[in-house]
CSV table of C-alpha atoms and ligand atoms in Angstrom, one decimal:
chain,number,residue,atom,x,y,z
H,27,MET,CA,-67.6,168.4,-41.0
H,28,THR,CA,-64.1,167.0,-40.3
H,29,GLN,CA,-63.5,164.1,-38.0
H,30,ASP,CA,-62.4,166.4,-35.4
H,31,GLU,CA,-65.4,168.6,-35.7
H,32,MET,CA,-67.5,165.5,-35.3
H,33,LYS,CA,-65.7,164.5,-32.0
H,34,GLN,CA,-66.3,168.1,-30.7
H,35,ALA,CA,-69.9,167.9,-31.5
H,36,VAL,CA,-70.5,164.5,-29.8
H,37,ALA,CA,-68.5,165.9,-26.8
H,38,ARG,CA,-70.8,168.9,-26.6
H,39,ALA,CA,-73.8,166.6,-26.8
H,40,ALA,CA,-72.5,164.4,-24.0
H,41,VAL,CA,-72.5,167.4,-21.6
H,42,GLU,CA,-76.2,167.4,-21.7
H,43,TYR,CA,-76.2,164.1,-19.9
H,44,VAL,CA,-74.1,165.7,-16.9
H,45,LYS,CA,-76.8,166.5,-14.3
H,46,GLY,CA,-74.4,166.5,-11.3
H,47,GLY,CA,-72.5,164.1,-8.9
H,48,ILE,CA,-69.5,162.4,-10.0
H,49,ILE,CA,-68.8,161.8,-13.7
H,50,GLY,CA,-66.6,158.9,-15.2
H,51,VAL,CA,-64.3,160.1,-17.8
H,52,GLY,CA,-62.7,158.0,-20.5
H,53,THR,CA,-59.4,158.4,-22.4
H,54,GLY,CA,-58.5,159.5,-26.0
H,55,SER,CA,-59.1,162.3,-28.1
H,56,THR,CA,-62.9,162.3,-28.1
H,57,ALA,CA,-62.7,162.0,-24.4
H,58,ASN,CA,-60.4,164.9,-24.3
H,59,TYR,CA,-62.9,167.1,-26.2
H,60,PHE,CA,-65.6,165.9,-23.5
H,61,ILE,CA,-63.1,167.1,-20.6
H,62,ASP,CA,-62.9,170.4,-22.3
H,63,GLU,CA,-66.6,170.8,-22.5
H,64,LEU,CA,-67.1,169.4,-18.9
H,65,ALA,CA,-64.7,172.1,-17.6
H,66,LYS,CA,-67.5,174.6,-18.7
H,67,VAL,CA,-69.9,173.1,-16.4
H,68,LYS,CA,-67.7,172.0,-13.6
H,69,SER,CA,-69.6,173.9,-11.0
H,70,ARG,CA,-72.5,171.5,-11.7
H,71,ILE,CA,-70.5,168.4,-10.7
H,72,ASP,CA,-68.8,167.1,-7.4
H,73,GLY,CA,-65.8,165.7,-9.3
H,74,ALA,CA,-64.6,163.2,-11.8
H,75,VAL,CA,-63.1,159.6,-11.8
H,76,ALA,CA,-60.4,159.1,-14.4
H,77,SER,CA,-59.7,156.1,-16.7
H,78,SER,CA,-56.1,157.0,-17.1
H,79,GLU,CA,-53.3,159.1,-15.8
H,80,ALA,CA,-53.6,161.3,-19.0
H,81,THR,CA,-57.2,161.8,-18.3
H,82,ALA,CA,-56.5,162.7,-14.6
H,83,LYS,CA,-53.8,165.2,-15.7
H,84,ARG,CA,-56.3,167.0,-18.3
H,85,LEU,CA,-59.1,167.1,-15.7
H,86,LYS,CA,-56.8,168.6,-13.2
H,87,SER,CA,-55.5,171.2,-15.7
H,88,HIS,CA,-59.2,172.4,-15.9
H,89,GLY,CA,-59.5,172.5,-12.1
H,90,ILE,CA,-61.9,169.6,-12.0
H,91,GLU,CA,-61.3,167.4,-8.9
H,92,VAL,CA,-60.2,163.9,-9.6
H,93,LEU,CA,-61.5,161.3,-7.2
H,94,ASP,CA,-60.3,157.8,-6.2
H,95,LEU,CA,-62.7,155.3,-7.5
H,96,ASN,CA,-62.4,153.6,-4.1
H,97,SER,CA,-63.7,156.7,-2.3
H,98,VAL,CA,-66.9,157.0,-4.4
H,99,GLY,CA,-69.8,154.6,-4.3
H,100,GLY,CA,-70.5,154.7,-8.0
H,101,MET,CA,-71.5,157.2,-10.6
H,102,GLU,CA,-74.4,158.0,-12.8
H,103,VAL,CA,-72.5,158.4,-16.2
H,104,TYR,CA,-69.3,157.4,-17.7
H,105,VAL,CA,-68.4,159.0,-20.9
H,106,ASP,CA,-65.8,157.6,-23.4
H,107,GLY,CA,-64.9,157.0,-27.0
H,108,ALA,CA,-64.5,153.7,-29.0
H,109,ASP,CA,-62.3,152.4,-31.6
H,110,GLU,CA,-65.3,150.4,-33.1
H,111,ILE,CA,-68.8,150.2,-32.0
H,112,THR,CA,-71.8,148.2,-33.5
H,113,ARG,CA,-75.4,149.1,-33.6
H,114,ASN,CA,-75.7,146.7,-30.6
H,115,PHE,CA,-73.3,149.1,-28.7
H,116,HIS,CA,-70.6,146.3,-28.5
H,117,MET,CA,-67.1,148.0,-28.7
H,118,ILE,CA,-63.5,147.5,-29.3
H,119,LYS,CA,-61.6,150.0,-27.1
H,120,GLY,CA,-57.9,150.4,-26.0
H,121,GLY,CA,-56.4,152.2,-28.9
H,122,GLY,CA,-54.9,154.4,-26.3
H,123,GLY,CA,-54.0,151.5,-23.9
H,124,ALA,CA,-56.4,152.5,-21.3
H,125,LEU,CA,-58.7,149.6,-21.6
H,126,THR,CA,-58.4,148.0,-18.0
H,127,ARG,CA,-59.2,151.1,-16.2
H,128,GLU,CA,-61.8,152.2,-18.7
H,129,LYS,CA,-63.6,148.8,-18.0
H,130,ILE,CA,-63.3,149.4,-14.3
H,131,VAL,CA,-64.7,152.8,-14.3
H,132,ALA,CA,-67.5,151.8,-16.8
H,133,ALA,CA,-68.6,148.9,-14.6
H,134,CYS,CA,-69.2,151.3,-11.7
H,135,ALA,CA,-71.5,153.6,-13.9
H,136,ARG,CA,-75.1,153.4,-14.4
H,137,TYR,CA,-75.0,154.8,-17.9
H,138,PHE,CA,-72.2,154.3,-20.4
H,139,ILE,CA,-72.3,157.1,-23.0
H,140,CYS,CA,-70.1,156.3,-26.0
H,141,VAL,CA,-69.1,159.4,-28.0
H,142,ALA,CA,-67.8,158.5,-31.4
H,143,ASP,CA,-67.6,159.8,-35.0
H,144,GLN,CA,-69.2,157.8,-37.7
H,145,THR,CA,-65.9,156.3,-38.7
H,146,LYS,CA,-66.0,154.0,-35.8
H,147,LEU,CA,-69.5,152.4,-36.6
H,148,VAL,CA,-69.1,149.0,-38.0
H,149,ASP,CA,-71.3,145.9,-38.7
H,150,VAL,CA,-68.7,143.5,-37.2
H,151,LEU,CA,-65.9,144.1,-34.8
H,152,GLY,CA,-62.4,143.3,-35.6
H,153,LYS,CA,-60.9,145.4,-38.4
H,154,PHE,CA,-59.4,147.4,-35.7
H,155,PRO,CA,-56.8,145.3,-33.8
H,156,LEU,CA,-58.1,144.0,-30.5
H,157,PRO,CA,-56.0,145.2,-27.6
H,158,VAL,CA,-55.3,142.9,-24.8
H,159,GLU,CA,-53.5,144.0,-21.7
H,160,VAL,CA,-51.0,141.3,-20.5
H,161,ILE,CA,-48.8,140.7,-17.5
H,162,PRO,CA,-45.3,141.1,-19.1
H,163,MET,CA,-44.0,137.5,-18.0
H,164,ALA,CA,-47.2,136.0,-19.7
H,165,ARG,CA,-46.7,137.8,-23.0
H,166,SER,CA,-45.4,134.7,-25.2
H,167,TYR,CA,-47.8,132.4,-23.6
H,168,VAL,CA,-50.8,134.6,-24.1
H,169,ALA,CA,-49.8,135.4,-27.8
H,170,ARG,CA,-49.6,131.6,-28.4
H,171,GLU,CA,-53.2,131.2,-27.1
H,172,LEU,CA,-54.4,134.1,-29.0
H,173,VAL,CA,-53.0,132.6,-32.4
H,174,ARG,CA,-54.9,129.4,-31.3
H,175,LEU,CA,-58.2,131.6,-31.3
H,176,GLY,CA,-57.4,132.6,-34.8
H,177,GLY,CA,-55.7,136.1,-34.2
H,178,GLN,CA,-52.4,137.5,-35.2
H,179,PRO,CA,-51.1,139.3,-31.9
H,180,ARG,CA,-48.4,142.0,-32.2
H,181,LEU,CA,-46.6,143.5,-29.3
H,182,ARG,CA,-47.3,147.2,-29.0
H,183,GLU,CA,-43.7,148.5,-29.2
H,184,GLY,CA,-42.5,150.7,-26.5
H,185,PHE,CA,-45.6,151.1,-24.6
H,186,THR,CA,-46.4,150.3,-20.9
H,187,THR,CA,-49.9,150.8,-19.6
H,188,ASP,CA,-50.7,152.9,-16.6
H,189,ASN,CA,-50.8,149.4,-14.6
H,190,GLY,CA,-47.2,148.4,-15.7
H,191,ASN,CA,-48.3,145.9,-18.3
H,192,VAL,CA,-47.9,145.4,-22.1
H,193,ILE,CA,-50.5,145.4,-24.9
H,194,LEU,CA,-50.8,142.7,-27.6
H,195,ASP,CA,-52.8,144.1,-30.4
H,196,VAL,CA,-54.6,141.2,-32.1
H,197,HIS,CA,-55.0,141.6,-35.9
H,198,GLY,CA,-57.2,139.5,-38.1
H,199,LEU,CA,-60.2,138.7,-35.9
H,200,ASN,CA,-63.6,138.7,-37.3
H,201,ILE,CA,-65.6,138.9,-34.1
H,202,LEU,CA,-69.0,137.3,-34.7
H,203,ASP,CA,-69.8,136.7,-31.0
H,204,PRO,CA,-68.1,139.5,-29.0
H,205,VAL,CA,-69.7,138.4,-25.7
H,206,ALA,CA,-68.3,135.0,-25.9
H,207,LEU,CA,-64.8,136.2,-27.1
H,208,GLU,CA,-64.4,138.7,-24.4
H,209,SER,CA,-65.0,136.0,-21.8
H,210,GLU,CA,-62.7,133.5,-23.6
H,211,ILE,CA,-59.7,135.9,-23.9
H,212,ASN,CA,-60.1,137.0,-20.2
H,213,GLN,CA,-59.8,133.3,-19.2
H,214,ILE,CA,-56.2,133.1,-20.5
H,215,ALA,CA,-53.7,133.2,-17.6
H,216,GLY,CA,-51.8,136.3,-17.7
H,217,VAL,CA,-54.5,138.4,-19.5
H,218,VAL,CA,-55.5,141.5,-17.4
H,219,THR,CA,-58.4,142.4,-19.6
H,220,ASN,CA,-59.1,142.7,-23.3
H,221,GLY,CA,-60.6,145.6,-25.3
H,222,LEU,CA,-63.9,144.1,-26.0
H,223,PHE,CA,-66.6,145.8,-24.2
H,224,ALA,CA,-69.6,143.6,-24.9
H,225,ARG,CA,-70.6,142.1,-21.6
H,226,ARG,CA,-71.2,145.6,-20.4
H,227,PRO,CA,-72.0,147.5,-23.7
H,228,ALA,CA,-72.7,151.3,-23.9
H,229,ASP,CA,-76.1,152.4,-23.2
H,230,VAL,CA,-76.2,155.3,-25.5
H,231,LEU,CA,-74.3,156.1,-28.6
H,232,LEU,CA,-73.7,159.7,-29.5
H,233,LEU,CA,-72.7,159.3,-33.1
H,234,GLY,CA,-71.1,162.3,-34.9
H,235,THR,CA,-72.1,162.5,-38.6
H,236,GLU,CA,-71.8,165.0,-41.4
H,237,HIS,CA,-75.4,166.0,-40.6
H,238,GLY,CA,-75.0,166.4,-36.9
H,239,VAL,CA,-75.0,164.2,-33.8
H,240,GLU,CA,-77.3,161.2,-34.0
H,241,THR,CA,-78.4,159.8,-30.7
H,242,CYS,CA,-78.8,156.0,-30.7
H,243,LYS,CA,-80.4,154.1,-27.7
F,20,5RP,C1,-58.4,154.5,-25.1
F,20,5RP,C2,-59.7,154.2,-25.8
F,20,5RP,C3,-60.4,155.3,-26.6
F,20,5RP,O1,-61.7,155.5,-26.3
F,20,5RP,C4,-60.5,154.9,-28.1
F,20,5RP,O2,-59.0,154.7,-28.5
F,20,5RP,C5,-60.9,156.0,-29.0
F,20,5RP,O3,-60.1,157.0,-29.1
F,20,5RP,P1,-60.2,158.4,-29.9
F,20,5RP,O4,-61.4,159.2,-29.3
F,20,5RP,O5,-59.1,159.0,-29.8
F,20,5RP,O6,-60.6,158.0,-31.3
F,20,5RP,O7,-60.2,153.2,-25.8
F,20,5RP,O8,-58.0,153.5,-24.4
């Protein structure tokens, strides 16, 4: 199975968790496969909350109603990919730059279902550079603080988030305590959020492997 076939397989498996109501939808290539599968059962749901403008556009292109998060009380499931995930379901996210909205939508969902192929499973987070969304005027200050924490931040050139901010990708971190680091980075003035999803980890991991989809709970 190719990596894309594994992504499609986990997307199909995630649809099994869609029982009705409003669905939170993540961002990225795996989430895109999920949207394509969700379209096949769209009559079953009341609409979706999107974690990015790109996801909203794809949902709408399939005729799925996109709802404002402020107009919904919450949702049963949020389905999204990850750049890295551990067996404790701690993740690095934000490779696509949508981390802030992803974290907000995930916070409103009862179940976070992570859909990922086997290349994303790691023992320790940090090989994938940690994305940090930053208010533009704070870029240099935040970068200095991230160096103090042992990282090597690099500005994601030519990229602006859906919220009008910049991303610093932090290389060289060996993240042994993701819960503590998530909080510490979020305390730096000018940080909007960082791509560690550890304080609110996934609840279920649908892992695409060469032998099929492994469900990890
Ligand atoms: C976007 C994300 C994505 O979930 C993450 O980058 C994984 O993407 P893909 O499914 O394309 O590998 O966090 O901000």
